[in-house]
Coordinates of N, CA and C in Angstrom, one line a residue:
M7 N -24.7 -32.8 44.3 CA -24.3 -31.6 45.0 C -25.3 -31.1 44.9
N8 N -25.3 -30.2 46.1 CA -26.7 -29.7 46.2 C -26.9 -28.8 46.0
D9 N -27.6 -28.0 45.7 CA -28.7 -26.8 45.2 C -27.7 -25.0 45.6
E10 N -27.0 -25.2 47.3 CA -26.3 -24.3 47.9 C -24.6 -24.5 47.1
Q11 N -24.7 -25.2 47.0 CA -23.7 -25.7 46.8 C -23.0 -25.0 45.1
R12 N -24.1 -25.2 44.2 CA -24.2 -24.4 42.8 C -24.1 -23.3 43.4
K13 N -24.6 -22.4 43.6 CA -25.2 -21.0 43.9 C -23.8 -20.6 44.9
I14 N -22.8 -21.3 45.2 CA -21.9 -20.5 45.5 C -20.7 -20.2 45.1
I15 N -20.9 -21.4 43.9 CA -20.2 -21.4 42.8 C -20.1 -20.4 41.9
I16 N -21.6 -20.5 41.3 CA -21.2 -19.6 40.0 C -21.6 -17.7 40.7
S17 N -21.5 -18.2 41.5 CA -21.8 -16.3 42.5 C -20.0 -16.2 43.0
K18 N -19.2 -16.6 42.9 CA -17.6 -16.6 42.5 C -17.5 -16.6 41.6
V19 N -17.6 -17.1 40.1 CA -16.8 -17.4 39.4 C -18.2 -15.5 38.6
S20 N -19.8 -15.0 38.9 CA -20.1 -13.8 38.5 C -19.4 -13.0 39.1
E21 N -18.9 -13.3 40.8 CA -18.3 -11.8 41.1 C -19.4 -11.0 42.4
Y22 N -20.6 -11.5 42.0 CA -22.2 -10.7 42.3 C -23.5 -11.8 43.0
R23 N -23.4 -11.2 44.1 CA -24.5 -12.1 44.5 C -26.2 -11.3 44.3
Q24 N -27.1 -12.5 44.9 CA -28.0 -12.0 44.8 C -29.0 -12.2 46.7
N25 N -28.9 -10.6 47.0 CA -29.4 -10.0 48.4 C -31.5 -11.1 48.1
E26 N -31.5 -11.0 49.4 CA -32.7 -11.3 49.6 C -33.9 -10.6 48.7
S27 N -33.4 -9.4 48.4 CA -35.1 -9.0 47.9 C -34.5 -9.4 46.7
G28 N -34.2 -9.7 45.8 CA -33.8 -10.8 44.3 C -32.4 -9.8 43.2
E29 N -31.9 -8.8 44.0 CA -31.4 -7.9 42.9 C -29.9 -8.3 42.8
Y30 N -29.1 -7.7 42.4 CA -27.6 -8.6 41.7 C -26.6 -7.3 42.7
Q31 N -25.6 -7.5 43.6 CA -24.7 -6.8 44.0 C -23.7 -7.2 43.8
Q32 N -22.4 -6.7 43.5 CA -20.7 -6.8 43.0 C -20.1 -7.4 44.4
V33 N -20.2 -8.8 44.2 CA -18.9 -8.5 45.6 C -18.1 -8.1 45.7
P34 N -17.3 -7.6 46.8 CA -16.5 -6.4 47.1 C -15.0 -7.0 46.4
I35 N -14.5 -6.7 45.8 CA -12.9 -7.5 46.1 C -12.2 -6.4 46.9
S36 N -11.4 -7.3 47.5 CA -10.5 -7.2 48.2 C -8.9 -6.0 47.6
P37 N -8.9 -4.9 49.2 CA -7.8 -4.2 48.0 C -6.3 -4.8 47.8
V38 N -6.2 -5.9 48.0 CA -5.1 -6.9 47.8 C -5.2 -7.7 47.1
N39 N -6.3 -7.9 46.1 CA -6.2 -8.3 45.3 C -5.8 -7.6 43.9
R40 N -6.5 -6.3 44.1 CA -6.9 -5.5 43.4 C -5.7 -5.1 42.5
W41 N -4.6 -5.0 43.6 CA -3.0 -4.8 43.7 C -1.7 -5.9 43.6
V42 N -2.6 -6.3 43.9 CA -2.0 -7.9 43.4 C -2.2 -7.8 41.4
T43 N -3.4 -7.4 40.8 CA -4.4 -7.6 39.8 C -3.0 -5.8 38.7
Y44 N -3.2 -4.9 39.6 CA -2.0 -3.6 39.0 C -0.9 -4.3 38.7
A45 N 0.0 -5.1 39.7 CA 1.1 -5.3 39.7 C 1.3 -6.4 38.0
M46 N 0.3 -7.8 37.9 CA 0.4 -7.5 37.0 C 0.4 -7.4 35.8
L47 N -0.8 -6.4 35.8 CA -0.5 -5.8 34.3 C 0.3 -4.7 34.2
I48 N 1.1 -4.2 34.4 CA 1.9 -3.4 34.9 C 3.2 -4.0 33.5
P49 N 3.8 -5.1 33.4 CA 4.7 -5.2 32.7 C 3.8 -6.1 31.7
V50 N 2.8 -6.5 31.9 CA 1.9 -6.5 30.2 C 1.8 -5.5 29.3
V51 N 1.9 -4.0 30.1 CA 1.8 -2.9 29.6 C 3.4 -2.6 29.1
V52 N 4.0 -2.2 30.0 CA 4.9 -2.2 29.5 C 6.0 -2.7 28.3
V53 N 5.6 -4.0 28.1 CA 5.7 -4.9 27.3 C 5.1 -4.0 25.9
L54 N 3.7 -4.0 25.4 CA 2.9 -3.8 24.9 C 3.5 -2.6 24.1
V55 N 3.7 -1.6 24.8 CA 4.8 -0.4 24.6 C 5.5 -0.6 24.2
L56 N 6.9 -1.0 24.4 CA 7.3 -1.3 23.8 C 7.3 -2.3 22.9
I57 N 6.7 -2.8 22.1 CA 6.1 -3.2 21.0 C 5.9 -2.1 19.8
G58 N 4.7 -1.5 20.6 CA 4.6 -0.5 19.9 C 5.5 1.0 19.4
I59 N 6.0 0.6 20.3 CA 7.9 1.6 20.1 C 8.1 1.1 19.1
F60 N 8.9 0.3 18.9 CA 9.5 -1.0 17.3 C 8.3 -0.9 16.8
F61 N 7.5 -1.5 16.8 CA 6.6 -0.8 15.5 C 7.2 0.9 14.8
F62 N 6.7 1.1 15.3 CA 6.4 2.6 15.5 C 8.3 3.1 14.3
A63 N 9.1 2.7 15.1 CA 10.5 2.8 14.9 C 10.4 2.3 13.2
A64 N 10.3 1.6 13.1 CA 10.2 0.2 11.9 C 9.4 1.0 10.7
F65 N 8.4 1.4 11.1 CA 7.7 2.1 10.6 C 8.4 3.9 10.0
L66 N 8.3 4.5 11.1 CA 8.9 5.4 10.1 C 10.3 5.1 9.7
A67 N 11.2 4.4 9.6 CA 12.1 3.4 9.4 C 11.8 3.2 7.5
L68 N 10.8 3.0 6.6 CA 10.3 2.6 6.3 C 9.8 3.7 5.3
L69 N 9.8 4.3 6.1 CA 9.0 6.0 5.5 C 10.4 6.8 4.6
A70 N 11.5 6.6 5.7 CA 12.5 7.7 5.3 C 13.2 6.9 4.0
V71 N 13.0 5.8 3.9 CA 13.6 5.2 3.4 C 13.3 5.3 1.7
A72 N 12.2 5.5 1.6 CA 10.7 6.0 0.8 C 10.9 6.7 0.5
I73 N 11.5 7.9 1.1 CA 11.4 9.2 1.3 C 12.5 9.2 0.3
M74 N 13.3 9.1 0.8 CA 14.6 8.8 0.2 C 15.1 8.8 -1.3
V75 N 14.0 7.3 -1.2 CA 13.9 6.9 -3.4 C 13.9 7.6 -3.5
V76 N 12.5 7.8 -3.5 CA 11.6 9.1 -4.2 C 11.9 10.3 -5.2
G77 N 13.2 11.0 -3.4 CA 13.4 12.4 -3.5 C 15.1 11.8 -4.7
V78 N 15.6 10.5 -4.5 CA 16.7 10.3 -5.4 C 16.1 10.0 -6.9
R79 N 15.0 10.1 -7.4 CA 14.4 9.4 -8.2 C 14.2 10.7 -8.7
F80 N 13.6 11.7 -8.1 CA 13.6 13.2 -9.1 C 15.1 14.0 -8.9
W81 N 16.0 13.9 -8.5 CA 17.0 14.3 -8.6 C 17.6 14.1 -9.8
W82 N 17.3 12.4 -10.6 CA 18.4 11.7 -11.3 C 17.6 12.8 -12.8
L83 N 15.5 12.5 -12.2 CA 14.8 12.9 -13.5 C 15.7 14.5 -13.7
R84 N 15.5 15.5 -12.7 CA 15.8 16.3 -13.2 C 17.2 16.3 -13.6
R85 N 18.2 15.9 -13.3 CA 20.0 16.0 -14.0 C 20.1 15.2 -15.4
K86 N 18.9 14.7 -15.4 CA 19.2 14.4 -16.9 C 18.2 15.3 -17.2
Y87 N 17.4 16.1 -17.3 CA 16.5 17.1 -18.1 C 17.6 18.0 -18.5
E88 N 18.1 18.5 -17.2 CA 19.0 20.3 -17.7 C 20.0 18.7 -18.1
R89 N 20.3 18.3 -18.0 CA 21.8 18.0 -19.3 C 20.5 18.2 -20.9
A90 N 20.4 17.5 -20.4 CA 19.4 17.4 -22.2 C 19.4 18.7 -22.8
T91 N 18.3 19.6 -21.4 CA 18.6 21.1 -22.2 C 20.3 22.2 -22.2
Q92 N 21.2 21.4 -21.4 CA 21.9 22.0 -21.9 C 23.1 21.6 -23.4
Q93 N 23.3 20.0 -23.7 CA 23.3 19.6 -25.0 C 22.9 20.6 -25.8
H94 N 21.1 20.9 -25.8 CA 20.4 21.5 -27.0 C 21.2 22.7 -26.9
D95 N 21.8 23.6 -26.2 CA 21.7 24.6 -25.5 C 23.6 25.1 -26.0
D96 N 24.3 23.8 -26.3 CA 25.5 23.5 -26.8 C 25.7 23.6 -28.4
S97 N 24.6 22.3 -29.0 CA 24.1 22.6 -30.3 C 23.9 24.1 -31.0
K98 N 24.1 24.6 -30.7 CA 23.4 25.5 -31.2 C 24.7 26.9 -30.7
R99 N 25.2 27.6 -32.1 CA 26.2 28.0 -32.2 C 26.7 28.9 -33.1
Q100 N 26.8 30.3 -32.4 CA 26.8 31.1 -33.2 C 28.2 31.8 -33.7
T101 N 28.7 31.9 -34.8 CA 29.8 32.0 -35.7 C 30.1 33.8 -35.6
D102 N 31.4 33.7 -35.9 CA 32.2 35.3 -35.9 C 30.9 36.3 -36.6
D103 N 30.1 35.9 -37.0 CA 29.5 37.0 -37.8 C 28.5 37.3 -37.9
G104 N 27.7 36.3 -36.5 CA 26.2 36.4 -35.9 C 25.3 35.8 -35.9
Q105 N 25.6 34.7 -37.1 CA 24.8 34.2 -37.9 C 24.6 32.4 -36.8
T106 N 23.8 32.5 -36.7 CA 23.5 30.7 -35.8 C 23.7 29.6 -36.8
I107 N 24.5 28.9 -35.7 CA 24.1 27.5 -36.7 C 23.8 26.0 -35.6
I108 N 22.3 25.5 -36.2 CA 22.3 24.9 -36.2 C 22.6 23.3 -35.9
I109 N 23.3 22.4 -35.4 CA 23.9 21.2 -35.7 C 22.6 20.0 -35.2
E110 N 22.3 19.6 -35.7 CA 21.3 18.4 -35.3 C 21.6 16.7 -35.5
D111 N 21.4 16.1 -34.6 CA 22.1 14.7 -35.3 C 21.4 14.2 -36.5
A112 N 22.6 14.1 -36.8 CA 22.3 13.0 -38.4 C 23.1 11.7 -38.1
Q113 N 22.6 10.8 -38.7 CA 23.3 9.6 -39.3 C 23.3 9.4 -40.6
I114 N 24.7 8.9 -40.8 CA 25.5 8.2 -42.1 C 25.4 7.5 -42.7
I115 N 25.0 7.2 -43.6 CA 23.3 5.7 -44.6 C 24.4 5.6 -45.4
E116 N 25.4 6.0 -45.9 CA 26.2 6.0 -47.5 C 27.0 6.5 -47.7
E117 N 28.3 5.6 -47.2 CA 29.5 7.2 -48.0 C 29.9 6.4 -49.5
T118 N 30.3 7.7 -49.9 CA 30.7 7.5 -51.5 C 32.3 8.2 -51.5
E119 N 32.8 7.9 -53.0 CA 33.7 9.0 -52.5 C 33.5 9.1 -53.5
V120 N 34.4 10.8 -53.6 CA 33.6 11.3 -55.1 C 35.2 11.7 -55.5
H121 N 35.2 11.3 -56.5 CA 36.8 11.5 -57.5 C 36.4 13.3 -58.2
H122 N 37.4 14.3 -59.0 CA 37.7 15.1 -58.9 C 38.1 14.5 -60.2
A123 N 38.3 14.8 -61.4 CA 39.8 14.6 -61.7 C 40.1 16.0 -62.5
K124 N 41.2 16.4 -62.0 CA 42.2 17.7 -62.5 C 42.0 17.8 -64.2
S125 N 41.6 18.9 -64.4 CA 41.6 19.2 -65.9 C 42.5 20.2 -65.8
K126 N 43.7 20.1 -67.6 CA 44.7 21.5 -67.9 C 44.3 21.7 -68.7
K127 N 44.2 22.8 -68.5 CA 44.0 24.2 -70.1 C 44.9 24.4 -70.1

């Protein structure tokens, strides 16, 4: 291959040509080639947008599930706390004469029977 053929191949690949003064100039692209390039890029852009929408929707769904789980957990803890305070309030009862009786949790350790002897006088 001679030098002239190499220059043609290189200039087509790089799309730049060297003029007589040694400067490089861009080879003009025909409008048909430009429209063909745009026509090929449109489906690629559409597919990328659809993939982006899919992943964004999946992210939003996971975020919604996480928010629901955290919300249910807080609701459960609040409910448990309210029940505990309500039971604590129920354990304090008032008698008829206005005295407060505090009933606390107790555990029976040992049961014994006490026999009272009836004595006759």
